Amino acid sequence: FQRSTSDWGYVGDLVEDDDKVGLYSYKVQSTITSRLANTMIQAKMVNNAGRPQPVVFDVQVPKGAFIDNFTMDINGITFTSHIREKSEARKMYAQAKAKGKAAGIVRSNALDMENFQTEVNVPPGMRIQFQLHYHEMIRRKLSSYEHVISVKPGRLAKHMEVDVRIIEPQGLRYVHVPNSLGDHFDGITTISKGEKKAHVSFKPTMAQQRKCPKCSSTAVDGNFVVQYDVNRETTGGELEIFNGYFIHFFAPENLEPLPKNILFVIDVSGSMWGLKMKQTIEAMKAILSELRAADQFSLIDFNHNVRCWRDNLVSATPSQVEDAKKYIQTIHPNGGTNINEALLRATFILNEAKSLGMLDPNSVSMIVLVSDGDPTVGELKLTTIQKNVKQSIKDEFSLFCLGIGFDVDYDFLQRIATDNRGMAQRIFGNQETSLQMKNFYNQVSTPLLKKIQFNYPQESVSDVTQSSFHNYFGGSEIVVAGKVDTENLQHLESVVTATAANAELVMETLRDVEELDGFMKKDKYADPEFTRKLWAYLTVNQMMAERNAAPTAALKRNITKSILQMSLDHHIVTPFTAMLIENAEKDEIMLADQPKDPRKGCCPGTLGLTPNAPNNNKGIPAWANVTAVPVSFMPEQRSPPVSSLSINRVDNDPHFIIHLPKSQRNICFNINSEPGKILSLVSDPGTGVVVNGQLVGAKKAENKKLNTYFGKIGFYFKKKGLKVEITTETITLKDGSYAITLSWADTGHIIRKQLLISVKKESNVTISVGEEMSFMVLLHRVWKKHPVNVDFLGIYIPPENQFSPAAHGLIGQFASEPEVSIHHQTPGQAPEKPQAIMEVKGNKFTVTRGVQKDYRTDRVLGTDVLCWFVHNSGKGFIDGHYRDYLVPHLYSFMKKP
C-alpha cells in the first residue's frame, strides 16, 4: 500500500508545536462564468505523529449551492462520488455498514451555510487529500453580486491560496474585495481587472497566517468575499446563448419607484427580550424614516395577542412616521407567539384596503414579518399556518420574512415567504442585527416594475424556467433560462412587458446565436457548461418552490419525480438524492446525506485506516478497512463539533457529560449519592451565580441499587437578588418577598431584572441572563403508575457561558478547560467499549469508551453521544471527591475541595 503522490514531499516538516496533523496545502479555486460560480476546496494533510490520528475535513458550503463532486485520495488510492436516489443510497450504505465497510459524512445546517464534514483515522506518515466541488448562482442584491467563500482551514497551511476568476461577457463595472477576514490580512489580496475578466488572488504565507508572530494557530477563519457588478446597455436585459441554452439577465435601471403599501408585523414575545428587541426598534425607526411620501404603511406587533398601531393603512407623512416611531419605542416584549393570527390580521388590512379602492393600481403591496421563534399560542401547526396565509394572500401581494437568532425555524419562514412571492433572510441576533435588518429592507424597499412577463418565440425555445414575475426591485436581477434550437436559428428575440410607475413598458432584446461562441471558447477558465448548469439550477429551485405549494399529494409526487430525475441527470445533490463515495473496487462506501433533522448529523462514522491490522476482508487493503462507530482496536475518535454535542449536561440518574471544546472530547461520569442530597453544579463567586441540584430516589431499588435523579434544580443570581426553583411540577421565580409561579402545563415567559425565563409546555425551561449565559432544564415524564421510575429533570449548560475564573462545582470547574491526554487504547471486555489511559490534573487512570444520551431533540429515546467514561464517580477527573460537592441548601455556594 505504499503509494505516493510526487508533489507531497512534506512528511515530518509540518509539525506546529503539538499539532500532529500537518496541513500541507489548503486551496480554494472559484470561477464565475456569467453569474455561475464553480468552487473547489482542496485540503492536503499528513499525519506527522507516531501513532494514528483522526483527520477531519470540515468545510462550509452556501445553502443555495449544489454539491456535485467529492473525492478523497489516501496515499494514492482514490475514492470518487456518485449521485443516487436517497432511499437507494441509504440502502446501499446500510448494506455496507452491516458488513463493517461503511462510514458517514456529516452534512448539517449552520446558519446560512451547510457543514460538510468527514473524519478519517490516518496511520503515522500517511497522506490524504480531500476535494469538494459545488456550484451556485450568484444573486444580485443592492446593485452588487456578492460571492462568499468560507475559508476555515483550522490550522496553519504550508501553502494557502484562494483564487477567484470572473468571466462576464457583459463587461465588468467594478470588482471589490472587502477586508472580511480582518485587518490582519490588509494588502495581501491582489485584484487584476480587465474589460470582461478579472482575477482575485489571496496567498498568505505561513508567517502571515499566524495570529501573532509566535502563535501556532491560524488567523484565517471566516468568509472571503468578492463583490462586483456588470455593465448594462439595454433596458430589455442581456441575452446569452451558448451550447443549446439561453440565459436572460434582466436588471433595468433609471426607473421611477412604484408606491408601496407595506405592513410591518413585529414579534414582541418574551423571547425577543434584550438585545434583539433593542436592535429591532433601532432598525425599525431607521426604516420608517426611509418611507416615501407616496407610500402607505401600518404596524402590527404581536405576542400571544395581536395589536395594531393603526387598523388601516395611512400615508407616510412626517407626522404619521414620527407617531409610529414613538409607538415602536413603547414596546416591551413578553408572552407567547401567535404568528398565525398576526399574519392573518395583516392580510385582512391589505385585502380590505384593496376592496375599498384605497390602493393605487400601480402600487406594490407587501408584508414584512420579523420574528425569532416558533408559534407557541393559537395555531401551532406550521403547515396549517402556511395554508391559511396562502389562502388569505391569494397571490395579491408579497410576504417577506426576517428570522432573528439561532433558534428560529428558518426553513418554515423560507417556505411561507416563497409560497407568497417573497423571500426570507436569517438575521443573526448580535450587535449587527439592526444593520442586517436595514440591509434586508433596502433590497425590497424600491419596487420598480410589477406584472413582468417574458416572451420568447415558442418555435425556437423550450423548457423555459419561470417567465412571469410579480415584482422587480431596484438593485436586484431577474434571471430566466431555457433550451434553444441553435441549429435552425440565427437570432433570438425576447419581449418583456411590465407595469412601471407611469406607463406599461415593452422592452425588446435581440441577440446573435453565435455571438458568445468565440469569446467563451478562447478562455481556458470559462465553464463551457455554464448555460446548462444555470438552467438546471434555476429549474430545480423552481420545482422545489412548486412542490412546496402543490395543493395535492399526487402533484407533489410528480414534481418530486421530476426533481429527482434532474438531480440524477445533472449530478447534483438535492433533498431527494444523496452522494455515495466509493473506491475503485467499489467494496468501500461512504454516504454524504442531509440529516432528516437539521439539528443532527446524518451518518455517524469514521473511516479507519489500520496498516498493521490483519486483513479479514477479501480484496480490501488492511489499511483501508472501513468500520462503523463505535470502533474497537482503533485510535481515539474525538467528538465532532456538531452543535448537539457541544454542551455540558447532566441527565438521567444522574449522568454527567462534560464537553471539552478545545480538544473536541466528551468526558462522562456518574454520581451515586442518596435521595435528598444537594449537589453543586456551578458555584461562581465571581459572577455570583449558583446552580445546584437536589436528588430524588426511584420508587424502589433494582438489583440492590436505588437510582437517583434530579427532582429539583435551584438557580441563584446573587447580584440580581433572584432565585429560580424548578421542580417536576412548577417553575418559580423569587425576588425577596415577590414570587411568581408557572406550571409545566404553561407556555410563557417571565422577565425580571433582565433575567428571562421561557417555559415550553411539558418540555423545557430556558433561563437567559442577557447575552452572557443561558441554561436549559429538561422535563422527563414517566407513567405515573410505573412501579420504579419517577419524573425527573436534566440540565444543559453551554460551554460558552461567561463564568469567571473562580467558577467551580461539578460542571463549573470545567469553564477553564483542563489539559487531557488519552492514549494506549486497548480492547475492552465488550467490542464496542475499548479502554484507554487518561491523564488529567496530574492523575492517571483507566477510562472506557461508551455512549450516553442527549435528550434535547428526542426526549424519549435520546441521541447517542460518544464519550470517555470515568469510573468511581468521576474520581481523578473532578477535583477532590464527589462528597466535596454536597451543599446544605438549594442556593448555597460550595467550598472548594
Coordinates of N, CA and C in Angstrom, one line a residue, residues 5-79:
T5 N 2.3 10.3 -3.8 CA 2.0 11.4 -4.7 C 3.2 12.3 -4.8
S6 N 3.7 12.5 -6.0 CA 5.0 13.1 -6.1 C 5.2 14.5 -5.6
D7 N 4.1 15.3 -5.6 CA 4.2 16.6 -5.1 C 4.1 16.8 -3.6
W8 N 4.0 15.7 -2.9 CA 3.9 15.8 -1.4 C 5.1 15.5 -0.7
G9 N 6.2 16.2 -1.0 CA 7.4 15.9 -0.2 C 7.5 16.6 1.1
Y10 N 6.6 16.3 2.0 CA 6.5 17.1 3.2 C 6.3 16.4 4.5
V11 N 6.5 15.1 4.4 CA 6.3 14.3 5.7 C 7.3 14.7 6.7
G12 N 6.8 15.1 7.9 CA 7.6 15.4 9.0 C 8.0 16.9 9.1
D13 N 7.7 17.7 8.1 CA 8.2 19.1 8.2 C 7.1 20.1 8.5
L14 N 5.9 19.6 9.0 CA 4.8 20.5 9.2 C 4.3 20.5 10.6
V15 N 5.0 19.9 11.5 CA 4.5 19.9 12.9 C 4.6 21.3 13.5
E16 N 3.5 21.8 13.9 CA 3.4 23.1 14.6 C 3.2 22.9 16.1
D17 N 4.2 23.0 16.9 CA 4.1 22.7 18.3 C 3.5 21.3 18.5
D18 N 2.3 21.2 19.1 CA 1.8 19.9 19.5 C 0.8 19.4 18.4
D19 N 0.7 20.1 17.3 CA -0.3 19.7 16.2 C 0.3 18.6 15.5
K20 N -0.3 17.4 15.6 CA 0.3 16.2 15.0 C -0.2 16.0 13.5
V21 N -1.2 16.8 13.1 CA -1.7 16.7 11.8 C -1.2 17.9 11.0
G22 N -0.4 17.6 9.9 CA 0.1 18.7 9.1 C -0.8 19.0 8.0
L23 N -1.0 20.3 7.7 CA -1.8 20.8 6.6 C -0.8 21.3 5.6
Y24 N -0.5 20.5 4.6 CA 0.5 20.9 3.5 C -0.1 22.0 2.6
S25 N -1.4 21.8 2.2 CA -1.9 22.7 1.3 C -3.4 22.9 1.5
Y26 N -3.9 24.1 1.5 CA -5.3 24.4 1.5 C -5.6 25.4 0.4
K27 N -6.4 24.9 -0.6 CA -6.6 25.7 -1.8 C -8.1 25.8 -2.1
V28 N -8.4 27.0 -2.5 CA -9.8 27.3 -3.0 C -9.7 27.9 -4.3
Q29 N -10.4 27.3 -5.3 CA -10.4 27.8 -6.7 C -11.9 28.0 -7.1
S30 N -12.2 29.2 -7.5 CA -13.6 29.5 -7.8 C -13.6 30.3 -9.1
T31 N -14.4 29.8 -10.1 CA -14.5 30.5 -11.4 C -16.0 30.9 -11.6
I32 N -16.2 32.2 -11.8 CA -17.6 32.7 -12.0 C -17.7 33.0 -13.5
T33 N -18.6 32.2 -14.2 CA -18.9 32.4 -15.6 C -20.3 32.9 -15.7
S34 N -20.5 34.2 -16.1 CA -21.9 34.7 -16.2 C -22.7 34.3 -15.0
R35 N -22.3 34.7 -13.8 CA -23.0 34.6 -12.5 C -23.0 33.1 -12.0
L36 N -22.5 32.2 -12.8 CA -22.4 30.8 -12.2 C -21.0 30.6 -11.6
A37 N -21.0 30.3 -10.3 CA -19.7 30.1 -9.6 C -19.5 28.6 -9.4
N38 N -18.4 28.1 -10.0 CA -17.9 26.8 -9.7 C -16.8 26.8 -8.7
T39 N -16.9 26.2 -7.5 CA -15.9 26.3 -6.5 C -15.4 25.0 -6.1
M40 N -14.1 24.9 -5.9 CA -13.4 23.7 -5.5 C -12.6 24.0 -4.2
I41 N -12.8 23.2 -3.2 CA -12.0 23.3 -1.9 C -11.2 22.1 -1.8
Q42 N -9.9 22.2 -1.7 CA -9.0 21.1 -1.6 C -8.0 21.2 -0.4
A43 N -7.9 20.1 0.4 CA -7.0 20.1 1.5 C -6.1 18.9 1.4
K44 N -4.8 19.1 1.6 CA -3.8 18.0 1.6 C -3.2 17.9 3.0
M45 N -3.3 16.8 3.6 CA -2.9 16.6 5.0 C -2.0 15.4 5.2
V46 N -1.2 15.4 6.3 CA -0.4 14.2 6.6 C -0.4 14.1 8.1
N47 N -0.3 12.8 8.5 CA -0.2 12.5 10.0 C 1.3 12.4 10.3
N48 N 1.7 13.5 11.1 CA 3.2 13.5 11.4 C 3.4 12.8 12.8
A49 N 2.4 12.3 13.4 CA 2.6 11.7 14.8 C 3.1 10.3 14.6
G50 N 3.5 9.8 15.7 CA 4.0 8.4 15.7 C 2.9 7.4 15.9
R51 N 1.7 7.8 16.0 CA 0.5 6.9 16.1 C -0.6 7.4 15.3
P52 N -1.6 6.6 15.0 CA -2.8 7.0 14.2 C -3.4 8.2 14.8
Q53 N -3.9 9.1 13.9 CA -4.6 10.3 14.3 C -5.9 10.6 13.5
P54 N -6.9 11.1 14.1 CA -8.1 11.5 13.3 C -7.8 12.7 12.5
V55 N -8.1 12.7 11.2 CA -8.0 13.8 10.3 C -9.4 14.2 9.9
V56 N -9.7 15.5 10.1 CA -11.1 16.0 9.8 C -11.1 17.0 8.6
F57 N -12.0 16.7 7.7 CA -12.2 17.7 6.6 C -13.6 18.3 6.9
D58 N -13.6 19.6 7.2 CA -14.8 20.2 7.6 C -14.9 21.6 6.9
V59 N -15.8 21.7 5.9 CA -16.0 22.9 5.2 C -17.4 23.4 5.2
Q60 N -17.6 24.7 4.9 CA -19.0 25.2 4.9 C -19.3 25.6 3.4
V61 N -20.5 25.2 3.0 CA -21.0 25.4 1.7 C -22.2 26.3 1.8
P62 N -22.4 27.3 0.9 CA -23.6 28.1 0.9 C -24.8 27.3 0.8
K63 N -25.9 27.5 1.5 CA -27.1 26.7 1.5 C -27.7 26.6 0.1
G64 N -27.6 27.7 -0.7 CA -28.2 27.7 -2.0 C -27.4 26.9 -3.0
A65 N -26.2 26.4 -2.7 CA -25.3 25.8 -3.6 C -25.7 24.3 -3.8
F66 N -25.3 23.8 -5.0 CA -25.5 22.3 -5.2 C -24.1 21.7 -5.2
I67 N -23.9 20.7 -4.3 CA -22.7 19.9 -4.3 C -22.7 18.9 -5.4
D68 N -21.7 18.9 -6.2 CA -21.7 18.0 -7.4 C -20.6 17.0 -7.4
N69 N -19.6 17.1 -6.5 CA -18.5 16.1 -6.6 C -17.7 16.2 -5.3
F70 N -17.2 15.0 -4.8 CA -16.3 14.9 -3.7 C -15.4 13.7 -3.9
T71 N -14.1 13.9 -3.7 CA -13.1 12.8 -3.9 C -12.2 12.9 -2.7
M72 N -11.6 11.7 -2.4 CA -10.6 11.5 -1.4 C -9.5 10.7 -2.0
D73 N -8.2 11.1 -1.8 CA -7.1 10.4 -2.2 C -6.3 10.0 -1.0
I74 N -6.2 8.7 -0.7 CA -5.5 8.2 0.5 C -4.2 7.5 0.1
N75 N -3.1 8.1 0.2 CA -1.8 7.5 -0.3 C -1.9 7.0 -1.7
G76 N -2.6 7.7 -2.6 CA -2.7 7.3 -4.0 C -3.9 6.5 -4.3
I77 N -4.7 6.0 -3.3 CA -5.9 5.3 -3.6 C -7.1 6.3 -3.6
T78 N -7.8 6.4 -4.7 CA -8.8 7.4 -4.9 C -10.2 6.9 -4.6
F79 N -11.0 7.7 -3.9 CA -12.4 7.4 -3.6 C -13.2 8.5 -4.4

